[in-house]
mmCIF file of C-alpha atoms in Angstrom:
data_model
loop_
_atom_site.group_PDB
_atom_site.id
_atom_site.type_symbol
_atom_site.label_atom_id
_atom_site.label_comp_id
_atom_site.label_asym_id
_atom_site.label_seq_id
_atom_site.Cartn_x
_atom_site.Cartn_y
_atom_site.Cartn_z
ATOM 1 C CA UNK A 1368 -12.490 -19.463 0.412
ATOM 2 C CA UNK A 1369 -8.616 -18.104 -0.329
ATOM 3 C CA UNK A 1370 -7.445 -19.420 -3.175
ATOM 4 C CA UNK A 1371 -3.262 -20.417 -4.780
ATOM 5 C CA UNK A 1372 -2.535 -16.327 -5.105
ATOM 6 C CA UNK A 1373 -4.312 -15.653 -1.503
ATOM 7 C CA UNK A 1374 -2.157 -18.261 -0.039
ATOM 8 C CA UNK A 1375 0.807 -16.853 -1.377
ATOM 9 C CA UNK A 1376 0.878 -13.505 -1.552
ATOM 10 C CA UNK A 1377 -0.754 -13.532 2.322
ATOM 11 C CA UNK A 1378 1.981 -16.289 3.537
ATOM 12 C CA UNK A 1379 5.207 -14.666 5.660
ATOM 13 C CA UNK A 1380 7.262 -17.649 3.692
ATOM 14 C CA UNK A 1381 6.876 -15.466 0.865
ATOM 15 C CA UNK A 1382 9.130 -12.517 0.878
ATOM 16 C CA UNK A 1383 12.259 -14.734 2.522
ATOM 17 C CA UNK A 1384 11.592 -17.205 -0.014
ATOM 18 C CA UNK A 1385 11.358 -14.195 -2.821
ATOM 19 C CA UNK A 1386 14.972 -13.035 -1.758
ATOM 20 C CA UNK A 1387 16.519 -16.357 -1.845
ATOM 21 C CA UNK A 1388 15.006 -16.918 -4.619
ATOM 22 C CA UNK A 1389 16.926 -13.296 -5.486
ATOM 23 C CA UNK A 1390 20.124 -13.743 -4.453
ATOM 24 C CA UNK A 1391 20.294 -17.130 -6.103
ATOM 25 C CA UNK A 1392 19.490 -14.731 -9.847
ATOM 26 C CA UNK A 1393 22.401 -12.977 -9.494
ATOM 27 C CA UNK A 1394 25.022 -15.323 -8.336
ATOM 28 C CA UNK A 1395 23.240 -17.025 -12.019
ATOM 29 C CA UNK A 1396 24.501 -13.565 -12.991
ATOM 30 C CA UNK A 1397 27.317 -13.873 -12.338
ATOM 31 C CA UNK A 1398 27.710 -11.653 -8.942
ATOM 32 C CA UNK A 1399 31.289 -13.828 -7.514
ATOM 33 C CA UNK A 1400 32.951 -13.798 -11.006
ATOM 34 C CA UNK A 1401 32.294 -10.102 -12.184
ATOM 35 C CA UNK A 1402 31.823 -8.853 -8.761
ATOM 36 C CA UNK A 1403 29.068 -6.834 -8.501
ATOM 37 C CA UNK A 1404 28.699 -6.855 -5.076
ATOM 38 C CA UNK A 1405 28.566 -2.947 -5.300
ATOM 39 C CA UNK A 1406 25.091 -3.918 -7.757
ATOM 40 C CA UNK A 1407 23.732 -6.179 -5.368
ATOM 41 C CA UNK A 1408 24.354 -4.254 -2.241
ATOM 42 C CA UNK A 1409 22.032 -1.058 -3.671
ATOM 43 C CA UNK A 1410 19.419 -3.988 -5.254
ATOM 44 C CA UNK A 1411 19.418 -5.282 -1.714
ATOM 45 C CA UNK A 1412 19.022 -1.572 0.102
ATOM 46 C CA UNK A 1413 15.992 -0.480 -2.667
ATOM 47 C CA UNK A 1414 14.518 -4.027 -1.815
ATOM 48 C CA UNK A 1415 14.537 -2.571 1.080
ATOM 49 C CA UNK A 1416 12.977 0.617 0.990
ATOM 50 C CA UNK A 1417 10.593 -0.566 -0.855
ATOM 51 C CA UNK A 1418 9.835 -2.588 1.739
ATOM 52 C CA UNK A 1419 9.637 0.650 4.316
ATOM 53 C CA UNK A 1420 6.919 2.093 1.441
ATOM 54 C CA UNK A 1421 4.803 -1.007 1.650
ATOM 55 C CA UNK A 1422 5.493 -0.834 6.262
ATOM 56 C CA UNK A 1423 4.592 3.015 6.534
ATOM 57 C CA UNK A 1424 1.914 3.782 3.364
ATOM 58 C CA UNK A 1425 -0.514 0.564 4.384
ATOM 59 C CA UNK A 1426 0.483 0.065 0.697
ATOM 60 C CA UNK A 1427 -1.856 -3.625 1.314
ATOM 61 C CA UNK A 1428 -4.710 -3.293 3.220
ATOM 62 C CA UNK A 1429 -4.304 -7.384 4.801
ATOM 63 C CA UNK A 1430 -0.537 -8.584 5.965
ATOM 64 C CA UNK A 1431 1.386 -8.979 2.363
ATOM 65 C CA UNK A 1432 4.421 -8.718 0.910
ATOM 66 C CA UNK A 1433 3.347 -8.936 -2.430
ATOM 67 C CA UNK A 1434 4.991 -5.511 -3.740
ATOM 68 C CA UNK A 1435 8.391 -6.496 -2.414
ATOM 69 C CA UNK A 1436 7.921 -10.244 -3.419
ATOM 70 C CA UNK A 1437 6.638 -8.643 -7.468
ATOM 71 C CA UNK A 1438 9.632 -5.861 -6.985
ATOM 72 C CA UNK A 1439 12.418 -8.544 -7.037
ATOM 73 C CA UNK A 1440 10.922 -10.654 -9.279
ATOM 74 C CA UNK A 1441 11.180 -7.678 -12.326
ATOM 75 C CA UNK A 1442 14.334 -7.267 -11.449
ATOM 76 C CA UNK A 1443 15.731 -10.691 -11.145
ATOM 77 C CA UNK A 1444 14.103 -10.449 -14.639
ATOM 78 C CA UNK A 1445 16.336 -7.974 -15.662
ATOM 79 C CA UNK A 1446 19.291 -9.519 -16.020
ATOM 80 C CA UNK A 1447 20.813 -6.677 -18.639
ATOM 81 C CA UNK A 1448 20.452 -4.557 -15.885
ATOM 82 C CA UNK A 1449 23.162 -6.266 -13.373
ATOM 83 C CA UNK A 1450 26.571 -4.660 -14.545
ATOM 84 C CA UNK A 1451 24.991 -1.355 -13.771
ATOM 85 C CA UNK A 1452 26.843 0.101 -10.483
ATOM 86 C CA UNK A 1453 26.161 3.360 -12.039
ATOM 87 C CA UNK A 1454 22.156 2.285 -12.356
ATOM 88 C CA UNK A 1455 21.922 0.974 -9.690
ATOM 89 C CA UNK A 1456 22.720 4.143 -7.040
ATOM 90 C CA UNK A 1457 20.345 5.475 -9.143
ATOM 91 C CA UNK A 1458 17.573 3.740 -8.636
ATOM 92 C CA UNK A 1459 18.471 3.859 -5.321
ATOM 93 C CA UNK A 1460 18.747 7.854 -4.670
ATOM 94 C CA UNK A 1461 15.284 7.717 -6.384
ATOM 95 C CA UNK A 1462 13.902 4.957 -4.718
ATOM 96 C CA UNK A 1463 15.048 6.758 -1.419
ATOM 97 C CA UNK A 1464 14.008 9.764 -2.887
ATOM 98 C CA UNK A 1465 9.927 8.280 -3.826
ATOM 99 C CA UNK A 1466 9.793 7.511 0.126
ATOM 100 C CA UNK A 1467 10.247 10.496 2.020
ATOM 101 C CA UNK A 1468 7.885 11.771 -0.926
ATOM 102 C CA UNK A 1469 5.363 9.762 0.370
ATOM 103 C CA UNK A 1470 5.565 11.041 3.913
ATOM 104 C CA UNK A 1471 5.016 14.289 3.075
ATOM 105 C CA UNK A 1472 1.793 13.971 3.022
ATOM 106 C CA UNK A 1473 -0.542 17.001 2.968
ATOM 107 C CA UNK A 1474 3.097 19.023 4.640
ATOM 108 C CA UNK A 1475 3.655 21.790 2.870
ATOM 109 C CA UNK A 1476 6.133 22.675 5.940
ATOM 110 C CA UNK A 1477 8.327 19.698 5.029
ATOM 111 C CA UNK A 1478 11.055 21.768 4.116
ATOM 112 C CA UNK A 1479 14.413 19.544 5.207
ATOM 113 C CA UNK A 1480 12.696 16.437 3.576
ATOM 114 C CA UNK A 1481 11.983 18.317 0.495
ATOM 115 C CA UNK A 1482 15.593 18.858 0.821
ATOM 116 C CA UNK A 1483 16.536 15.496 0.956
ATOM 117 C CA UNK A 1484 14.438 15.056 -1.866
ATOM 118 C CA UNK A 1485 16.133 16.785 -4.510
ATOM 119 C CA UNK A 1486 19.699 16.058 -2.486
ATOM 120 C CA UNK A 1487 19.170 12.966 -3.554
ATOM 121 C CA UNK A 1488 18.009 13.398 -6.851
ATOM 122 C CA UNK A 1489 21.061 15.560 -7.459
ATOM 123 C CA UNK A 1490 23.682 13.045 -6.952
ATOM 124 C CA UNK A 1491 21.130 10.624 -9.410
ATOM 125 C CA UNK A 1492 21.317 13.800 -12.241
ATOM 126 C CA UNK A 1493 25.487 13.449 -11.548
ATOM 127 C CA UNK A 1494 25.174 9.810 -12.663
ATOM 128 C CA UNK A 1495 22.890 9.890 -15.764
ATOM 129 C CA UNK A 1496 21.880 13.222 -17.128
ATOM 130 C CA UNK A 1497 17.687 11.473 -17.697
ATOM 131 C CA UNK A 1498 17.420 11.992 -14.303
ATOM 132 C CA UNK A 1499 17.051 15.550 -14.605
ATOM 133 C CA UNK A 1500 13.055 13.869 -17.235
ATOM 134 C CA UNK A 1501 12.301 13.306 -13.791
ATOM 135 C CA UNK A 1502 12.446 16.989 -11.676
ATOM 136 C CA UNK A 1503 9.876 18.723 -13.518
ATOM 137 C CA UNK A 1504 7.918 14.710 -12.812
ATOM 138 C CA UNK A 1505 8.368 15.112 -9.150
ATOM 139 C CA UNK A 1506 7.458 18.353 -8.604
ATOM 140 C CA UNK A 1507 4.044 18.061 -9.927
ATOM 141 C CA UNK A 1508 2.913 15.229 -7.254
ATOM 142 C CA UNK A 1509 4.404 17.319 -5.012
ATOM 143 C CA UNK A 1510 1.700 19.471 -6.259
ATOM 144 C CA UNK A 1511 -0.893 17.088 -7.892
ATOM 145 C CA UNK A 1512 -0.348 13.385 -5.446
ATOM 146 C CA UNK A 1513 1.447 14.487 -2.311
ATOM 147 C CA UNK A 1514 0.208 18.252 -1.762
ATOM 148 C CA UNK A 1515 4.130 19.171 -0.427
ATOM 149 C CA UNK A 1516 4.449 21.638 -2.419
ATOM 150 C CA UNK A 1517 4.981 25.165 -1.037
ATOM 151 C CA UNK A 1518 7.085 28.553 -1.521
ATOM 152 C CA UNK A 1519 9.303 27.391 0.605
ATOM 153 C CA UNK A 1520 9.779 23.938 -0.341
ATOM 154 C CA UNK A 1521 9.951 24.045 -3.765
ATOM 155 C CA UNK A 1522 13.203 26.496 -2.670
ATOM 156 C CA UNK A 1523 14.512 24.196 -0.382
ATOM 157 C CA UNK A 1524 13.907 21.618 -3.151
ATOM 158 C CA UNK A 1525 15.901 23.530 -5.542
ATOM 159 C CA UNK A 1526 18.705 23.915 -2.447
ATOM 160 C CA UNK A 1527 18.510 20.354 -1.959
ATOM 161 C CA UNK A 1528 19.424 20.037 -6.421
ATOM 162 C CA UNK A 1529 21.916 21.948 -6.812
ATOM 163 C CA UNK A 1530 23.856 20.698 -3.009
ATOM 164 C CA UNK A 1531 25.900 17.791 -4.846
ATOM 165 C CA UNK A 1532 26.836 20.465 -7.986
ATOM 166 C CA UNK A 1533 27.892 23.190 -4.741
ATOM 167 C CA UNK A 1534 30.197 20.560 -3.130
ATOM 168 C CA UNK A 1535 31.582 18.447 -6.904
ATOM 169 C CA UNK A 1536 32.577 22.628 -8.712
ATOM 170 C CA UNK A 1537 34.051 23.030 -5.420
ATOM 171 C CA UNK A 1538 35.885 20.203 -5.305
ATOM 172 C CA UNK A 1539 36.910 20.148 -9.091
ATOM 173 C CA UNK A 1540 38.506 23.575 -8.718
ATOM 174 C CA UNK A 1541 41.125 22.794 -5.893
ATOM 175 C CA UNK A 1542 41.450 19.439 -7.651
ATOM 176 C CA UNK A 1543 41.685 21.124 -10.736
ATOM 177 C CA UNK A 1544 43.907 24.007 -10.446
ATOM 178 C CA UNK A 1545 40.976 26.506 -11.313
ATOM 179 C CA UNK A 1546 40.181 23.890 -14.642
ATOM 180 C CA UNK A 1547 36.966 25.611 -15.792
ATOM 181 C CA UNK A 1548 35.988 23.300 -18.572
ATOM 182 C CA UNK A 1549 35.511 20.202 -16.191
ATOM 183 C CA UNK A 1550 33.482 22.814 -14.286
ATOM 184 C CA UNK A 1551 31.817 23.228 -16.974
ATOM 185 C CA UNK A 1552 31.495 19.428 -17.717
ATOM 186 C CA UNK A 1553 29.582 18.431 -14.793
ATOM 187 C CA UNK A 1554 26.982 20.874 -15.855
ATOM 188 C CA UNK A 1555 26.595 19.270 -19.346
ATOM 189 C CA UNK A 1556 23.365 17.788 -19.892
ATOM 190 C CA UNK A 1557 23.444 16.477 -23.907
ATOM 191 C CA UNK A 1558 23.183 13.338 -23.516
ATOM 192 C CA UNK A 1559 20.103 12.671 -21.457
ATOM 193 C CA UNK A 1560 18.426 15.210 -25.042
ATOM 194 C CA UNK A 1561 19.419 12.531 -27.011
ATOM 195 C CA UNK A 1562 16.343 10.341 -28.812
ATOM 196 C CA UNK A 1563 16.579 8.003 -31.387
ATOM 197 C CA UNK A 1564 13.356 5.858 -32.086
ATOM 198 C CA UNK A 1565 12.816 2.635 -32.322
ATOM 199 C CA UNK A 1566 14.271 -0.933 -30.556
ATOM 200 C CA UNK A 1567 16.074 -2.413 -33.366
ATOM 201 C CA UNK A 1568 19.637 -2.036 -31.406
ATOM 202 C CA UNK A 1569 18.052 -2.226 -28.102
ATOM 203 C CA UNK A 1570 19.067 -6.266 -27.031
ATOM 204 C CA UNK A 1571 16.482 -9.147 -26.790
ATOM 205 C CA UNK A 1572 16.728 -9.369 -22.793
ATOM 206 C CA UNK A 1573 15.741 -5.804 -22.512
ATOM 207 C CA UNK A 1574 12.918 -5.991 -24.608
ATOM 208 C CA UNK A 1575 10.988 -8.964 -22.885
ATOM 209 C CA UNK A 1576 11.252 -6.825 -19.627
ATOM 210 C CA UNK A 1577 10.081 -3.909 -21.245
ATOM 211 C CA UNK A 1578 7.229 -5.484 -23.172
ATOM 212 C CA UNK A 1579 6.013 -7.604 -19.970
ATOM 213 C CA UNK A 1580 7.089 -4.917 -17.395
ATOM 214 C CA UNK A 1581 4.748 -2.660 -19.523
ATOM 215 C CA UNK A 1582 1.790 -6.018 -19.439
ATOM 216 C CA UNK A 1583 1.724 -6.203 -16.244
ATOM 217 C CA UNK A 1584 2.057 -2.413 -15.531
ATOM 218 C CA UNK A 1585 -1.662 -1.871 -18.085
ATOM 219 C CA UNK A 1586 -3.463 -5.192 -14.994
ATOM 220 C CA UNK A 1587 -1.918 -3.181 -12.122
ATOM 221 C CA UNK A 1588 -3.453 -0.069 -12.946
ATOM 222 C CA UNK A 1589 -7.185 -0.870 -14.452
ATOM 223 C CA UNK A 1590 -6.957 -3.342 -12.051
ATOM 224 C CA UNK A 1591 -6.411 -0.280 -8.912
ATOM 225 C CA UNK A 1592 -8.042 2.323 -11.002
ATOM 226 C CA UNK A 1593 -11.515 -0.365 -10.784
ATOM 227 C CA UNK A 1594 -11.158 -1.609 -6.706
ATOM 228 C CA UNK A 1595 -9.386 1.941 -5.839
ATOM 229 C CA UNK A 1596 -12.600 2.766 -3.897
ATOM 230 C CA UNK A 1597 -11.865 0.265 -0.987
ATOM 231 C CA UNK A 1598 -7.887 2.313 -0.207
ATOM 232 C CA UNK A 1599 -7.957 5.131 1.985
ATOM 233 C CA UNK A 1600 -7.540 7.911 0.476
ATOM 234 C CA UNK A 1601 -4.065 9.128 1.644
ATOM 235 C CA UNK A 1602 -3.224 5.611 -0.164
ATOM 236 C CA UNK A 1603 -5.030 5.744 -3.141
ATOM 237 C CA UNK A 1604 -3.223 9.174 -4.261
ATOM 238 C CA UNK A 1605 0.106 7.126 -3.381
ATOM 239 C CA UNK A 1606 -1.210 4.555 -5.717
ATOM 240 C CA UNK A 1607 -2.079 7.618 -7.947
ATOM 241 C CA UNK A 1608 1.479 8.011 -8.474
ATOM 242 C CA UNK A 1609 2.920 5.161 -9.200
ATOM 243 C CA UNK A 1610 0.653 4.999 -11.583
ATOM 244 C CA UNK A 1611 1.613 8.287 -13.088
ATOM 245 C CA UNK A 1612 5.438 8.151 -12.394
ATOM 246 C CA UNK A 1613 4.835 4.290 -14.676
ATOM 247 C CA UNK A 1614 3.386 5.422 -17.900
ATOM 248 C CA UNK A 1615 5.989 8.814 -17.528
ATOM 249 C CA UNK A 1616 8.580 6.203 -17.566
ATOM 250 C CA UNK A 1617 7.221 3.876 -20.330
ATOM 251 C CA UNK A 1618 6.968 7.403 -22.692
ATOM 252 C CA UNK A 1619 10.139 8.490 -22.155
ATOM 253 C CA UNK A 1620 10.738 4.472 -23.183
ATOM 254 C CA UNK A 1621 9.856 4.934 -26.182
ATOM 255 C CA UNK A 1622 11.264 7.968 -27.099
ATOM 256 C CA UNK A 1623 14.543 6.614 -25.399
ATOM 257 C CA UNK A 1624 14.848 3.242 -24.868
ATOM 258 C CA UNK A 1625 18.576 3.202 -24.259
ATOM 259 C CA UNK A 1626 17.502 4.958 -21.236
ATOM 260 C CA UNK A 1627 18.374 2.001 -18.071
ATOM 261 C CA UNK A 1628 16.820 4.489 -15.736
ATOM 262 C CA UNK A 1629 13.935 4.858 -17.098
ATOM 263 C CA UNK A 1630 13.317 0.477 -16.978
ATOM 264 C CA UNK A 1631 14.417 1.029 -14.055
ATOM 265 C CA UNK A 1632 12.335 3.548 -12.170
ATOM 266 C CA UNK A 1633 9.390 1.418 -14.960
ATOM 267 C CA UNK A 1634 9.741 -1.539 -12.258
ATOM 268 C CA UNK A 1635 9.231 0.165 -9.219
ATOM 269 C CA UNK A 1636 5.926 1.685 -10.478
ATOM 270 C CA UNK A 1637 4.740 -1.599 -11.772
ATOM 271 C CA UNK A 1638 5.582 -4.003 -8.527
ATOM 272 C CA UNK A 1639 2.023 -2.970 -6.521
ATOM 273 C CA UNK A 1640 0.505 -1.927 -8.654
ATOM 274 C CA UNK A 1641 0.894 -5.513 -9.994
ATOM 275 C CA UNK A 1642 1.579 -6.262 -6.434
ATOM 276 C CA UNK A 1643 -2.038 -5.271 -5.474
ATOM 277 C CA UNK A 1644 -3.517 -6.786 -7.530
ATOM 278 C CA UNK A 1645 -2.256 -10.253 -6.614
ATOM 279 C CA UNK A 1646 -3.171 -9.738 -2.821
ATOM 280 C CA UNK A 1647 -6.364 -7.865 -3.504
ATOM 281 C CA UNK A 1648 -8.277 -10.203 -6.050
ATOM 282 C CA UNK A 1649 -9.921 -13.317 -5.408
ATOM 283 C CA UNK A 1650 -11.594 -14.962 -8.300
ATOM 284 C CA UNK A 1651 -10.830 -18.037 -11.229
ATOM 285 C CA UNK A 1652 -9.514 -15.724 -13.526
ATOM 286 C CA UNK A 1653 -7.384 -13.227 -11.464
ATOM 287 C CA UNK A 1654 -5.914 -16.819 -9.691
ATOM 288 C CA UNK A 1655 -5.182 -18.166 -13.294
ATOM 289 C CA UNK A 1656 -3.826 -14.937 -14.172
ATOM 290 C CA UNK A 1657 -0.402 -14.984 -11.898
ATOM 291 C CA UNK A 1658 -0.008 -18.834 -11.556
ATOM 292 C CA UNK A 1659 0.364 -17.280 -15.726
ATOM 293 C CA UNK A 1660 2.531 -14.181 -15.114
ATOM 294 C CA UNK A 1661 4.123 -15.305 -12.844
ATOM 295 C CA UNK A 1662 5.805 -18.727 -14.512
ATOM 296 C CA UNK A 1663 5.894 -16.602 -17.270
ATOM 297 C CA UNK A 1664 8.653 -14.142 -15.811
ATOM 298 C CA UNK A 1665 10.381 -16.614 -14.187
ATOM 299 C CA UNK A 1666 10.471 -18.421 -17.664
ATOM 300 C CA UNK A 1667 11.362 -14.927 -18.732
ATOM 301 C CA UNK A 1668 14.225 -14.679 -16.735
ATOM 302 C CA UNK A 1669 15.438 -17.804 -17.427
ATOM 303 C CA UNK A 1670 15.947 -16.624 -20.807
ATOM 304 C CA UNK A 1671 17.786 -13.548 -19.530
ATOM 305 C CA UNK A 1672 20.164 -15.536 -17.844
ATOM 306 C CA UNK A 1673 20.727 -17.196 -21.030
ATOM 307 C CA UNK A 1674 21.323 -15.171 -22.867
ATOM 308 C CA UNK A 1675 23.973 -13.094 -20.583
ATOM 309 C CA UNK A 1676 25.783 -16.237 -20.404
ATOM 310 C CA UNK A 1677 27.651 -16.163 -23.601
ATOM 311 C CA UNK A 1678 29.963 -14.054 -24.653
ATOM 312 C CA UNK A 1679 29.398 -10.687 -25.686
#
C-alpha cells in the first residue's frame, strides 16, 4: 500500500511545485528589492546539477525527484545565505565538481575530468579560502570511494587547481604593473585557518538551518546504512561519498560556525540522503516522520523569512 509520503515522492507534479515554491521563497526574501539575480541563477543551476547527479547515477531506484525537491526545500530554508553571490558561485562550482567526480567511478584514466574537477575547486578557492579544506577530502574520495586516483589523475588535479591562479597572476602582473604584493595576496589563505569556537555570534536563522539539516543528515545516513544492501554497489559508494561530505562539513561547522560554504555543502550532502529516506521507506512511522519534517522545514523557512524582513 502506498502511503502519503510515497505518493508525493513518486508524483510527477512534486518537482514543478517545489520549483514554484522555491521561486516564491526567493521573491518573498527580496529577490526583486535587492537584485539577487546572480544568487538566484546560481540556485537554479545548482538545482539542475543536483537533478543531473540524480539522473546520471540513478540515486533512487524508483522514479522519484525527491533528491532535487529536498535540495530546494533545504536551500530555501537558508534565507540568510541568499545575499551572498560569492557563496552561490562557490556552491555551484563544488556541486559541479562532485557531479564530475561521480562520473569517474572506477576509471583511473579520467585525466580530463580530474582536471576540470579541480579547476572548478580552484576557482572556488579564489572566492573563499575555506574551499581548501575540501581538497584533501576530494583526493581521499577519489582513492577510496570512486576509485579513480592514479598518478596521472593526481597530477592532472594539481594542474587544474593551479590553472586559475596562473591566469589570475598573469592578469595581475599586467594590470598592477608588476606589483608582487597583489599576487602574494592572491595566495593568502590565512582566513581559512581562523577557528572561533561557539555559536554565540551566529544569527538564529543560521543556527536553525544547521541544527535541522544535521538532524536530517543523521536520519538519512542511518536509514541508508541500514538499507544500503538493496542498492547497487556504485550507488552505495556515491551515497557513502555524500555521508562523508556531510559529516566532514558538519565537523567544519563545529570548528568554524561562520563557514557558510560548509553549511551549503551540508545541505547538498543531506539532500540525497533524506530524499532516499523519503522515497524508499513505507511504514507508518516514516510516513509520520516525513510529514513532521516537511512541516517543520516550512515553519523554519517562514521564521527565517520573518526574521530577515527586519532591517539589520
